[in-house]
RNA sequence: GUGGGUGUGGCGAAGUGGUUAACGCACCGGUUUGUGGUACCGGCAUUCGUGGGUUCGAGACCCAUCAUCCACCCCA
């Protein structure tokens, strides 16, 4: 059996990689317009970072991490997400000494040991943004509007932006107690999963898909009801700013984020039509995280977006641009002398930035033309015995079928002109 | 970790126990000598995922195993 790639990973080949480049470029452009700068951190980190950062009770930590011992017996983990790493860098590289807030973005691979399914991989890719050192509601609103505007630019439709506030640790524990009290009366009606969640994370019961659970929780106290003064005004301010920014959102009091570190604002963007894993972006505020991993008390806000899922959505909505790179010209050289001369010519053309290539298999004239056509070249540059003698080159337009004879001396200049003209059109 | 579907040449896809395993697309070559995109011919020389078993005989039936897809849990 030949060696295969690991389960849940993928080879991105020419033909699809262009769509990735397009998506990444669009994201970088939006970030630049919003004043966010890129950060790159290691793909693996000390396991401890994620234990503290992501939270011991989360599934990510409990069963999804790629953890290994290095040769010095240190426990290392392939990053399952980026927020913890960015916070670590903020502390370690003393970014708190720079003008605040620090506005960062990243694009890169993440790793989680899960069963693959539609829109889910073991090595997947996320684009994300983190703002550190800003506790104002504008921060939340700016980041969410960045997400919204990115999707607008990509042309995605049918998005649902859900926004909620899970409160600070104080109102959160208050809500948790109220909720457990409310649910305990009808505990017997809950599904098996929810019984688990009752102790571990009762908030999650609120968005259980099971109909009976939904019935049970229909009148449950919402997070919004129990928000303290500070959290409440913060939340109202975020909503007001989102209105101003033209973000179409919905307050969803049942929205819960899975990771332990979230406080106050939480949001999520979903699209139908890409399968069961319909969440394409999730994020929120995490005011305790930096301190948790040993830094100064620092408020934070951010999100992560799954590239595979966004790409899936773009694909089903037919929003991917048609890209056909195509060579400008293919050299058709016949015989070794012509190949030598042509090789030099290509060098001149490439130096000037023209995309040109040649047959590398020593094929016949016919085969070379065929191949030039198949590769979508606009022109074929034919150089054989006759042309060598006359010191000319045949430039054949493959779409029109016409060809002209150009003195070798003028060829570079001539092609350059043709290329410039073509680029403008 | 749990459940279900699928697994035939690069891709798509016939074939449901019996001679030399269709077909389409793609790719490569050729159709008298230096002109492609159409047409015609040929090639891609075989482990029908893999390993067992049933049978006179299996790509088709049974078992196991691997891979893949989808769903649950959870998340991007």
JSON list of N, CA, C and O in Angstrom, two decimals, chain A residues 358-403:
[
{"chain": "A", "resi": 358, "resn": "UNK", "atom": "N", "xyz": [8.19, 27.12, -22.32]},
{"chain": "A", "resi": 358, "resn": "UNK", "atom": "CA", "xyz": [8.55, 26.39, -23.53]},
{"chain": "A", "resi": 358, "resn": "UNK", "atom": "C", "xyz": [8.34, 24.90, -23.33]},
{"chain": "A", "resi": 358, "resn": "UNK", "atom": "O", "xyz": [8.16, 24.43, -22.21]},
{"chain": "A", "resi": 359, "resn": "UNK", "atom": "N", "xyz": [8.40, 24.18, -24.41]},
{"chain": "A", "resi": 359, "resn": "UNK", "atom": "CA", "xyz": [8.32, 22.73, -24.36]},
{"chain": "A", "resi": 359, "resn": "UNK", "atom": "C", "xyz": [9.58, 22.18, -23.71]},
{"chain": "A", "resi": 359, "resn": "UNK", "atom": "O", "xyz": [10.68, 22.58, -24.05]},
{"chain": "A", "resi": 360, "resn": "UNK", "atom": "N", "xyz": [9.41, 21.28, -22.77]},
{"chain": "A", "resi": 360, "resn": "UNK", "atom": "CA", "xyz": [10.57, 20.74, -22.06]},
{"chain": "A", "resi": 360, "resn": "UNK", "atom": "C", "xyz": [10.80, 19.27, -22.40]},
{"chain": "A", "resi": 360, "resn": "UNK", "atom": "O", "xyz": [11.60, 18.61, -21.76]},
{"chain": "A", "resi": 361, "resn": "UNK", "atom": "N", "xyz": [10.05, 18.77, -23.37]},
{"chain": "A", "resi": 361, "resn": "UNK", "atom": "CA", "xyz": [10.13, 17.34, -23.65]},
{"chain": "A", "resi": 361, "resn": "UNK", "atom": "C", "xyz": [10.68, 17.03, -25.04]},
{"chain": "A", "resi": 361, "resn": "UNK", "atom": "O", "xyz": [10.68, 15.88, -25.46]},
{"chain": "A", "resi": 362, "resn": "UNK", "atom": "N", "xyz": [11.12, 18.05, -25.78]},
{"chain": "A", "resi": 362, "resn": "UNK", "atom": "CA", "xyz": [11.67, 17.81, -27.11]},
{"chain": "A", "resi": 362, "resn": "UNK", "atom": "C", "xyz": [10.66, 17.24, -28.08]},
{"chain": "A", "resi": 362, "resn": "UNK", "atom": "O", "xyz": [10.96, 16.34, -28.85]},
{"chain": "A", "resi": 363, "resn": "UNK", "atom": "N", "xyz": [9.45, 17.74, -28.04]},
{"chain": "A", "resi": 363, "resn": "UNK", "atom": "CA", "xyz": [8.40, 17.17, -28.88]},
{"chain": "A", "resi": 363, "resn": "UNK", "atom": "C", "xyz": [8.34, 17.79, -30.27]},
{"chain": "A", "resi": 363, "resn": "UNK", "atom": "O", "xyz": [9.01, 18.79, -30.55]},
{"chain": "A", "resi": 364, "resn": "UNK", "atom": "N", "xyz": [7.50, 17.20, -31.09]},
{"chain": "A", "resi": 364, "resn": "UNK", "atom": "CA", "xyz": [7.35, 17.68, -32.47]},
{"chain": "A", "resi": 364, "resn": "UNK", "atom": "C", "xyz": [6.65, 19.03, -32.50]},
{"chain": "A", "resi": 364, "resn": "UNK", "atom": "O", "xyz": [6.02, 19.44, -31.54]},
{"chain": "A", "resi": 365, "resn": "UNK", "atom": "N", "xyz": [6.75, 19.69, -33.64]},
{"chain": "A", "resi": 365, "resn": "UNK", "atom": "CA", "xyz": [6.09, 20.98, -33.81]},
{"chain": "A", "resi": 365, "resn": "UNK", "atom": "C", "xyz": [4.61, 20.88, -33.47]},
{"chain": "A", "resi": 365, "resn": "UNK", "atom": "O", "xyz": [4.04, 21.67, -32.72]},
{"chain": "A", "resi": 366, "resn": "UNK", "atom": "N", "xyz": [4.01, 19.87, -34.04]},
{"chain": "A", "resi": 366, "resn": "UNK", "atom": "CA", "xyz": [2.58, 19.66, -33.85]},
{"chain": "A", "resi": 366, "resn": "UNK", "atom": "C", "xyz": [2.22, 19.48, -32.37]},
{"chain": "A", "resi": 366, "resn": "UNK", "atom": "O", "xyz": [1.32, 20.10, -31.84]},
{"chain": "A", "resi": 367, "resn": "UNK", "atom": "N", "xyz": [3.00, 18.62, -31.75]},
{"chain": "A", "resi": 367, "resn": "UNK", "atom": "CA", "xyz": [2.74, 18.34, -30.34]},
{"chain": "A", "resi": 367, "resn": "UNK", "atom": "C", "xyz": [2.97, 19.58, -29.48]},
{"chain": "A", "resi": 367, "resn": "UNK", "atom": "O", "xyz": [2.25, 19.82, -28.52]},
{"chain": "A", "resi": 368, "resn": "UNK", "atom": "N", "xyz": [3.96, 20.37, -29.86]},
{"chain": "A", "resi": 368, "resn": "UNK", "atom": "CA", "xyz": [4.25, 21.57, -29.08]},
{"chain": "A", "resi": 368, "resn": "UNK", "atom": "C", "xyz": [3.12, 22.60, -29.21]},
{"chain": "A", "resi": 368, "resn": "UNK", "atom": "O", "xyz": [2.72, 23.23, -28.23]},
{"chain": "A", "resi": 369, "resn": "UNK", "atom": "N", "xyz": [2.60, 22.73, -30.41]},
{"chain": "A", "resi": 369, "resn": "UNK", "atom": "CA", "xyz": [1.49, 23.66, -30.61]},
{"chain": "A", "resi": 369, "resn": "UNK", "atom": "C", "xyz": [0.26, 23.20, -29.85]},
{"chain": "A", "resi": 369, "resn": "UNK", "atom": "O", "xyz": [-0.44, 23.99, -29.22]},
{"chain": "A", "resi": 370, "resn": "UNK", "atom": "N", "xyz": [0.04, 21.92, -29.92]},
{"chain": "A", "resi": 370, "resn": "UNK", "atom": "CA", "xyz": [-1.11, 21.35, -29.22]},
{"chain": "A", "resi": 370, "resn": "UNK", "atom": "C", "xyz": [-1.00, 21.65, -27.73]},
{"chain": "A", "resi": 370, "resn": "UNK", "atom": "O", "xyz": [-1.95, 22.08, -27.08]},
{"chain": "A", "resi": 371, "resn": "UNK", "atom": "N", "xyz": [0.18, 21.41, -27.21]},
{"chain": "A", "resi": 371, "resn": "UNK", "atom": "CA", "xyz": [0.39, 21.62, -25.79]},
{"chain": "A", "resi": 371, "resn": "UNK", "atom": "C", "xyz": [0.28, 23.10, -25.42]},
{"chain": "A", "resi": 371, "resn": "UNK", "atom": "O", "xyz": [-0.27, 23.45, -24.38]},
{"chain": "A", "resi": 372, "resn": "UNK", "atom": "N", "xyz": [0.76, 23.98, -26.31]},
{"chain": "A", "resi": 372, "resn": "UNK", "atom": "CA", "xyz": [0.65, 25.42, -26.05]},
{"chain": "A", "resi": 372, "resn": "UNK", "atom": "C", "xyz": [-0.82, 25.80, -25.97]},
{"chain": "A", "resi": 372, "resn": "UNK", "atom": "O", "xyz": [-1.25, 26.55, -25.08]},
{"chain": "A", "resi": 373, "resn": "UNK", "atom": "N", "xyz": [-1.59, 25.25, -26.86]},
{"chain": "A", "resi": 373, "resn": "UNK", "atom": "CA", "xyz": [-3.03, 25.51, -26.88]},
{"chain": "A", "resi": 373, "resn": "UNK", "atom": "C", "xyz": [-3.70, 25.01, -25.61]},
{"chain": "A", "resi": 373, "resn": "UNK", "atom": "O", "xyz": [-4.48, 25.71, -24.97]},
{"chain": "A", "resi": 374, "resn": "UNK", "atom": "N", "xyz": [-3.37, 23.78, -25.24]},
{"chain": "A", "resi": 374, "resn": "UNK", "atom": "CA", "xyz": [-3.98, 23.19, -24.04]},
{"chain": "A", "resi": 374, "resn": "UNK", "atom": "C", "xyz": [-3.66, 23.98, -22.78]},
{"chain": "A", "resi": 374, "resn": "UNK", "atom": "O", "xyz": [-4.43, 24.02, -21.84]},
{"chain": "A", "resi": 375, "resn": "UNK", "atom": "N", "xyz": [-2.48, 24.57, -22.80]},
{"chain": "A", "resi": 375, "resn": "UNK", "atom": "CA", "xyz": [-2.09, 25.32, -21.61]},
{"chain": "A", "resi": 375, "resn": "UNK", "atom": "C", "xyz": [-2.65, 26.73, -21.61]},
{"chain": "A", "resi": 375, "resn": "UNK", "atom": "O", "xyz": [-2.39, 27.52, -20.71]},
{"chain": "A", "resi": 376, "resn": "UNK", "atom": "N", "xyz": [-3.42, 27.04, -22.63]},
{"chain": "A", "resi": 376, "resn": "UNK", "atom": "CA", "xyz": [-4.08, 28.34, -22.66]},
{"chain": "A", "resi": 376, "resn": "UNK", "atom": "C", "xyz": [-3.17, 29.50, -23.01]},
{"chain": "A", "resi": 376, "resn": "UNK", "atom": "O", "xyz": [-3.44, 30.63, -22.64]},
{"chain": "A", "resi": 377, "resn": "UNK", "atom": "N", "xyz": [-2.07, 29.21, -23.71]},
{"chain": "A", "resi": 377, "resn": "UNK", "atom": "CA", "xyz": [-1.17, 30.30, -24.10]},
{"chain": "A", "resi": 377, "resn": "UNK", "atom": "C", "xyz": [-1.83, 31.16, -25.17]},
{"chain": "A", "resi": 377, "resn": "UNK", "atom": "O", "xyz": [-2.56, 30.66, -26.02]},
{"chain": "A", "resi": 378, "resn": "UNK", "atom": "N", "xyz": [-1.55, 32.45, -25.11]},
{"chain": "A", "resi": 378, "resn": "UNK", "atom": "CA", "xyz": [-2.13, 33.36, -26.10]},
{"chain": "A", "resi": 378, "resn": "UNK", "atom": "C", "xyz": [-1.35, 33.27, -27.42]},
{"chain": "A", "resi": 378, "resn": "UNK", "atom": "O", "xyz": [-1.92, 33.26, -28.48]},
{"chain": "A", "resi": 379, "resn": "UNK", "atom": "N", "xyz": [-0.05, 33.19, -27.30]},
{"chain": "A", "resi": 379, "resn": "UNK", "atom": "CA", "xyz": [0.79, 33.15, -28.51]},
{"chain": "A", "resi": 379, "resn": "UNK", "atom": "C", "xyz": [1.75, 31.97, -28.50]},
{"chain": "A", "resi": 379, "resn": "UNK", "atom": "O", "xyz": [2.14, 31.49, -27.44]},
{"chain": "A", "resi": 380, "resn": "UNK", "atom": "N", "xyz": [2.09, 31.53, -29.69]},
{"chain": "A", "resi": 380, "resn": "UNK", "atom": "CA", "xyz": [3.17, 30.54, -29.84]},
{"chain": "A", "resi": 380, "resn": "UNK", "atom": "C", "xyz": [4.30, 31.26, -30.56]},
{"chain": "A", "resi": 380, "resn": "UNK", "atom": "O", "xyz": [4.08, 31.97, -31.53]},
{"chain": "A", "resi": 381, "resn": "UNK", "atom": "N", "xyz": [5.52, 31.09, -30.05]},
{"chain": "A", "resi": 381, "resn": "UNK", "atom": "CA", "xyz": [6.68, 31.72, -30.67]},
{"chain": "A", "resi": 381, "resn": "UNK", "atom": "C", "xyz": [7.46, 30.62, -31.37]},
{"chain": "A", "resi": 381, "resn": "UNK", "atom": "O", "xyz": [8.11, 29.81, -30.73]},
{"chain": "A", "resi": 382, "resn": "UNK", "atom": "N", "xyz": [7.33, 30.57, -32.69]},
{"chain": "A", "resi": 382, "resn": "UNK", "atom": "CA", "xyz": [7.91, 29.46, -33.43]},
{"chain": "A", "resi": 382, "resn": "UNK", "atom": "C", "xyz": [9.30, 29.79, -33.95]},
{"chain": "A", "resi": 382, "resn": "UNK", "atom": "O", "xyz": [9.51, 30.81, -34.60]},
{"chain": "A", "resi": 383, "resn": "UNK", "atom": "N", "xyz": [10.24, 28.92, -33.62]},
{"chain": "A", "resi": 383, "resn": "UNK", "atom": "CA", "xyz": [11.63, 29.13, -34.02]},
{"chain": "A", "resi": 383, "resn": "UNK", "atom": "C", "xyz": [12.20, 27.81, -34.52]},
{"chain": "A", "resi": 383, "resn": "UNK", "atom": "O", "xyz": [12.37, 26.85, -33.75]},
{"chain": "A", "resi": 384, "resn": "UNK", "atom": "N", "xyz": [12.45, 27.74, -35.84]},
{"chain": "A", "resi": 384, "resn": "UNK", "atom": "CA", "xyz": [13.01, 26.52, -36.43]},
{"chain": "A", "resi": 384, "resn": "UNK", "atom": "C", "xyz": [14.18, 26.86, -37.33]},
{"chain": "A", "resi": 384, "resn": "UNK", "atom": "O", "xyz": [14.70, 27.98, -37.30]},
{"chain": "A", "resi": 385, "resn": "UNK", "atom": "N", "xyz": [14.56, 25.90, -38.16]},
{"chain": "A", "resi": 385, "resn": "UNK", "atom": "CA", "xyz": [15.70, 26.09, -39.06]},
{"chain": "A", "resi": 385, "resn": "UNK", "atom": "C", "xyz": [15.51, 27.34, -39.93]},
{"chain": "A", "resi": 385, "resn": "UNK", "atom": "O", "xyz": [16.36, 28.22, -39.97]},
{"chain": "A", "resi": 386, "resn": "UNK", "atom": "N", "xyz": [14.38, 27.38, -40.62]},
{"chain": "A", "resi": 386, "resn": "UNK", "atom": "CA", "xyz": [14.12, 28.50, -41.53]},
{"chain": "A", "resi": 386, "resn": "UNK", "atom": "C", "xyz": [14.22, 29.84, -40.83]},
{"chain": "A", "resi": 386, "resn": "UNK", "atom": "O", "xyz": [14.86, 30.77, -41.33]},
{"chain": "A", "resi": 387, "resn": "UNK", "atom": "N", "xyz": [13.58, 29.95, -39.69]},
{"chain": "A", "resi": 387, "resn": "UNK", "atom": "CA", "xyz": [13.59, 31.21, -38.98]},
{"chain": "A", "resi": 387, "resn": "UNK", "atom": "C", "xyz": [14.99, 31.59, -38.53]},
{"chain": "A", "resi": 387, "resn": "UNK", "atom": "O", "xyz": [15.38, 32.76, -38.58]},
{"chain": "A", "resi": 388, "resn": "UNK", "atom": "N", "xyz": [15.73, 30.58, -38.11]},
{"chain": "A", "resi": 388, "resn": "UNK", "atom": "CA", "xyz": [17.10, 30.83, -37.67]},
{"chain": "A", "resi": 388, "resn": "UNK", "atom": "C", "xyz": [17.89, 31.46, -38.81]},
{"chain": "A", "resi": 388, "resn": "UNK", "atom": "O", "xyz": [18.64, 32.41, -38.61]},
{"chain": "A", "resi": 389, "resn": "UNK", "atom": "N", "xyz": [17.70, 30.87, -39.99]},
{"chain": "A", "resi": 389, "resn": "UNK", "atom": "CA", "xyz": [18.45, 31.37, -41.15]},
{"chain": "A", "resi": 389, "resn": "UNK", "atom": "C", "xyz": [18.06, 32.81, -41.49]},
{"chain": "A", "resi": 389, "resn": "UNK", "atom": "O", "xyz": [18.91, 33.65, -41.76]},
{"chain": "A", "resi": 390, "resn": "UNK", "atom": "N", "xyz": [16.74, 33.05, -41.45]},
{"chain": "A", "resi": 390, "resn": "UNK", "atom": "CA", "xyz": [16.27, 34.39, -41.80]},
{"chain": "A", "resi": 390, "resn": "UNK", "atom": "C", "xyz": [16.36, 35.37, -40.63]},
{"chain": "A", "resi": 390, "resn": "UNK", "atom": "O", "xyz": [16.02, 36.54, -40.76]},
{"chain": "A", "resi": 391, "resn": "UNK", "atom": "N", "xyz": [16.80, 34.85, -39.50]},
{"chain": "A", "resi": 391, "resn": "UNK", "atom": "CA", "xyz": [16.89, 35.67, -38.28]},
{"chain": "A", "resi": 391, "resn": "UNK", "atom": "C", "xyz": [15.55, 36.33, -37.94]},
{"chain": "A", "resi": 391, "resn": "UNK", "atom": "O", "xyz": [15.47, 37.54, -37.71]},
{"chain": "A", "resi": 392, "resn": "UNK", "atom": "N", "xyz": [14.52, 35.49, -37.96]},
{"chain": "A", "resi": 392, "resn": "UNK", "atom": "CA", "xyz": [13.19, 35.97, -37.59]},
{"chain": "A", "resi": 392, "resn": "UNK", "atom": "C", "xyz": [12.53, 34.99, -36.63]},
{"chain": "A", "resi": 392, "resn": "UNK", "atom": "O", "xyz": [13.05, 33.91, -36.36]},
{"chain": "A", "resi": 393, "resn": "UNK", "atom": "N", "xyz": [11.40, 35.41, -36.10]},
{"chain": "A", "resi": 393, "resn": "UNK", "atom": "CA", "xyz": [10.61, 34.56, -35.23]},
{"chain": "A", "resi": 393, "resn": "UNK", "atom": "C", "xyz": [9.16, 34.66, -35.68]},
{"chain": "A", "resi": 393, "resn": "UNK", "atom": "O", "xyz": [8.68, 35.73, -36.04]},
{"chain": "A", "resi": 394, "resn": "UNK", "atom": "N", "xyz": [8.47, 33.52, -35.70]},
{"chain": "A", "resi": 394, "resn": "UNK", "atom": "CA", "xyz": [7.05, 33.54, -36.04]},
{"chain": "A", "resi": 394, "resn": "UNK", "atom": "C", "xyz": [6.25, 33.71, -34.76]},
{"chain": "A", "resi": 394, "resn": "UNK", "atom": "O", "xyz": [6.41, 32.94, -33.83]},
{"chain": "A", "resi": 395, "resn": "UNK", "atom": "N", "xyz": [5.43, 34.74, -34.74]},
{"chain": "A", "resi": 395, "resn": "UNK", "atom": "CA", "xyz": [4.54, 34.92, -33.60]},
{"chain": "A", "resi": 395, "resn": "UNK", "atom": "C", "xyz": [3.15, 34.54, -34.05]},
{"chain": "A", "resi": 395, "resn": "UNK", "atom": "O", "xyz": [2.55, 35.22, -34.87]},
{"chain": "A", "resi": 396, "resn": "UNK", "atom": "N", "xyz": [2.65, 33.42, -33.50]},
{"chain": "A", "resi": 396, "resn": "UNK", "atom": "CA", "xyz": [1.34, 32.96, -33.92]},
{"chain": "A", "resi": 396, "resn": "UNK", "atom": "C", "xyz": [0.30, 33.24, -32.83]},
{"chain": "A", "resi": 396, "resn": "UNK", "atom": "O", "xyz": [0.48, 32.85, -31.68]},
{"chain": "A", "resi": 397, "resn": "UNK", "atom": "N", "xyz": [-0.76, 33.90, -33.22]},
{"chain": "A", "resi": 397, "resn": "UNK", "atom": "CA", "xyz": [-1.86, 34.16, -32.30]},
{"chain": "A", "resi": 397, "resn": "UNK", "atom": "C", "xyz": [-2.74, 32.93, -32.26]},
{"chain": "A", "resi": 397, "resn": "UNK", "atom": "O", "xyz": [-3.39, 32.58, -33.24]},
{"chain": "A", "resi": 398, "resn": "UNK", "atom": "N", "xyz": [-2.76, 32.27, -31.12]},
{"chain": "A", "resi": 398, "resn": "UNK", "atom": "CA", "xyz": [-3.47, 30.99, -31.04]},
{"chain": "A", "resi": 398, "resn": "UNK", "atom": "C", "xyz": [-4.98, 31.13, -30.98]},
{"chain": "A", "resi": 398, "resn": "UNK", "atom": "O", "xyz": [-5.70, 30.15, -31.21]},
{"chain": "A", "resi": 399, "resn": "UNK", "atom": "N", "xyz": [-5.47, 32.31, -30.65]},
{"chain": "A", "resi": 399, "resn": "UNK", "atom": "CA", "xyz": [-6.93, 32.45, -30.63]},
{"chain": "A", "resi": 399, "resn": "UNK", "atom": "C", "xyz": [-7.44, 32.84, -32.01]},
{"chain": "A", "resi": 399, "resn": "UNK", "atom": "O", "xyz": [-8.52, 32.44, -32.40]},
{"chain": "A", "resi": 400, "resn": "UNK", "atom": "N", "xyz": [-6.63, 33.61, -32.77]},
{"chain": "A", "resi": 400, "resn": "UNK", "atom": "CA", "xyz": [-7.06, 34.03, -34.10]},
{"chain": "A", "resi": 400, "resn": "UNK", "atom": "C", "xyz": [-6.56, 33.09, -35.19]},
{"chain": "A", "resi": 400, "resn": "UNK", "atom": "O", "xyz": [-7.12, 33.03, -36.28]},
{"chain": "A", "resi": 401, "resn": "UNK", "atom": "N", "xyz": [-5.47, 32.40, -34.90]},
{"chain": "A", "resi": 401, "resn": "UNK", "atom": "CA", "xyz": [-4.91, 31.50, -35.89]},
{"chain": "A", "resi": 401, "resn": "UNK", "atom": "C", "xyz": [-4.01, 32.19, -36.89]},
{"chain": "A", "resi": 401, "resn": "UNK", "atom": "O", "xyz": [-3.60, 31.60, -37.87]},
{"chain": "A", "resi": 402, "resn": "UNK", "atom": "N", "xyz": [-3.71, 33.47, -36.65]},
{"chain": "A", "resi": 402, "resn": "UNK", "atom": "CA", "xyz": [-2.85, 34.20, -37.58]},
{"chain": "A", "resi": 402, "resn": "UNK", "atom": "C", "xyz": [-1.44, 34.28, -37.03]},
{"chain": "A", "resi": 402, "resn": "UNK", "atom": "O", "xyz": [-1.23, 34.25, -35.83]},
{"chain": "A", "resi": 403, "resn": "UNK", "atom": "N", "xyz": [-0.49, 34.40, -37.95]},
{"chain": "A", "resi": 403, "resn": "UNK", "atom": "CA", "xyz": [0.88, 34.55, -37.48]},
{"chain": "A", "resi": 403, "resn": "UNK", "atom": "C", "xyz": [1.64, 35.61, -38.26]},
{"chain": "A", "resi": 403, "resn": "UNK", "atom": "O", "xyz": [1.37, 35.86, -39.43]}
]
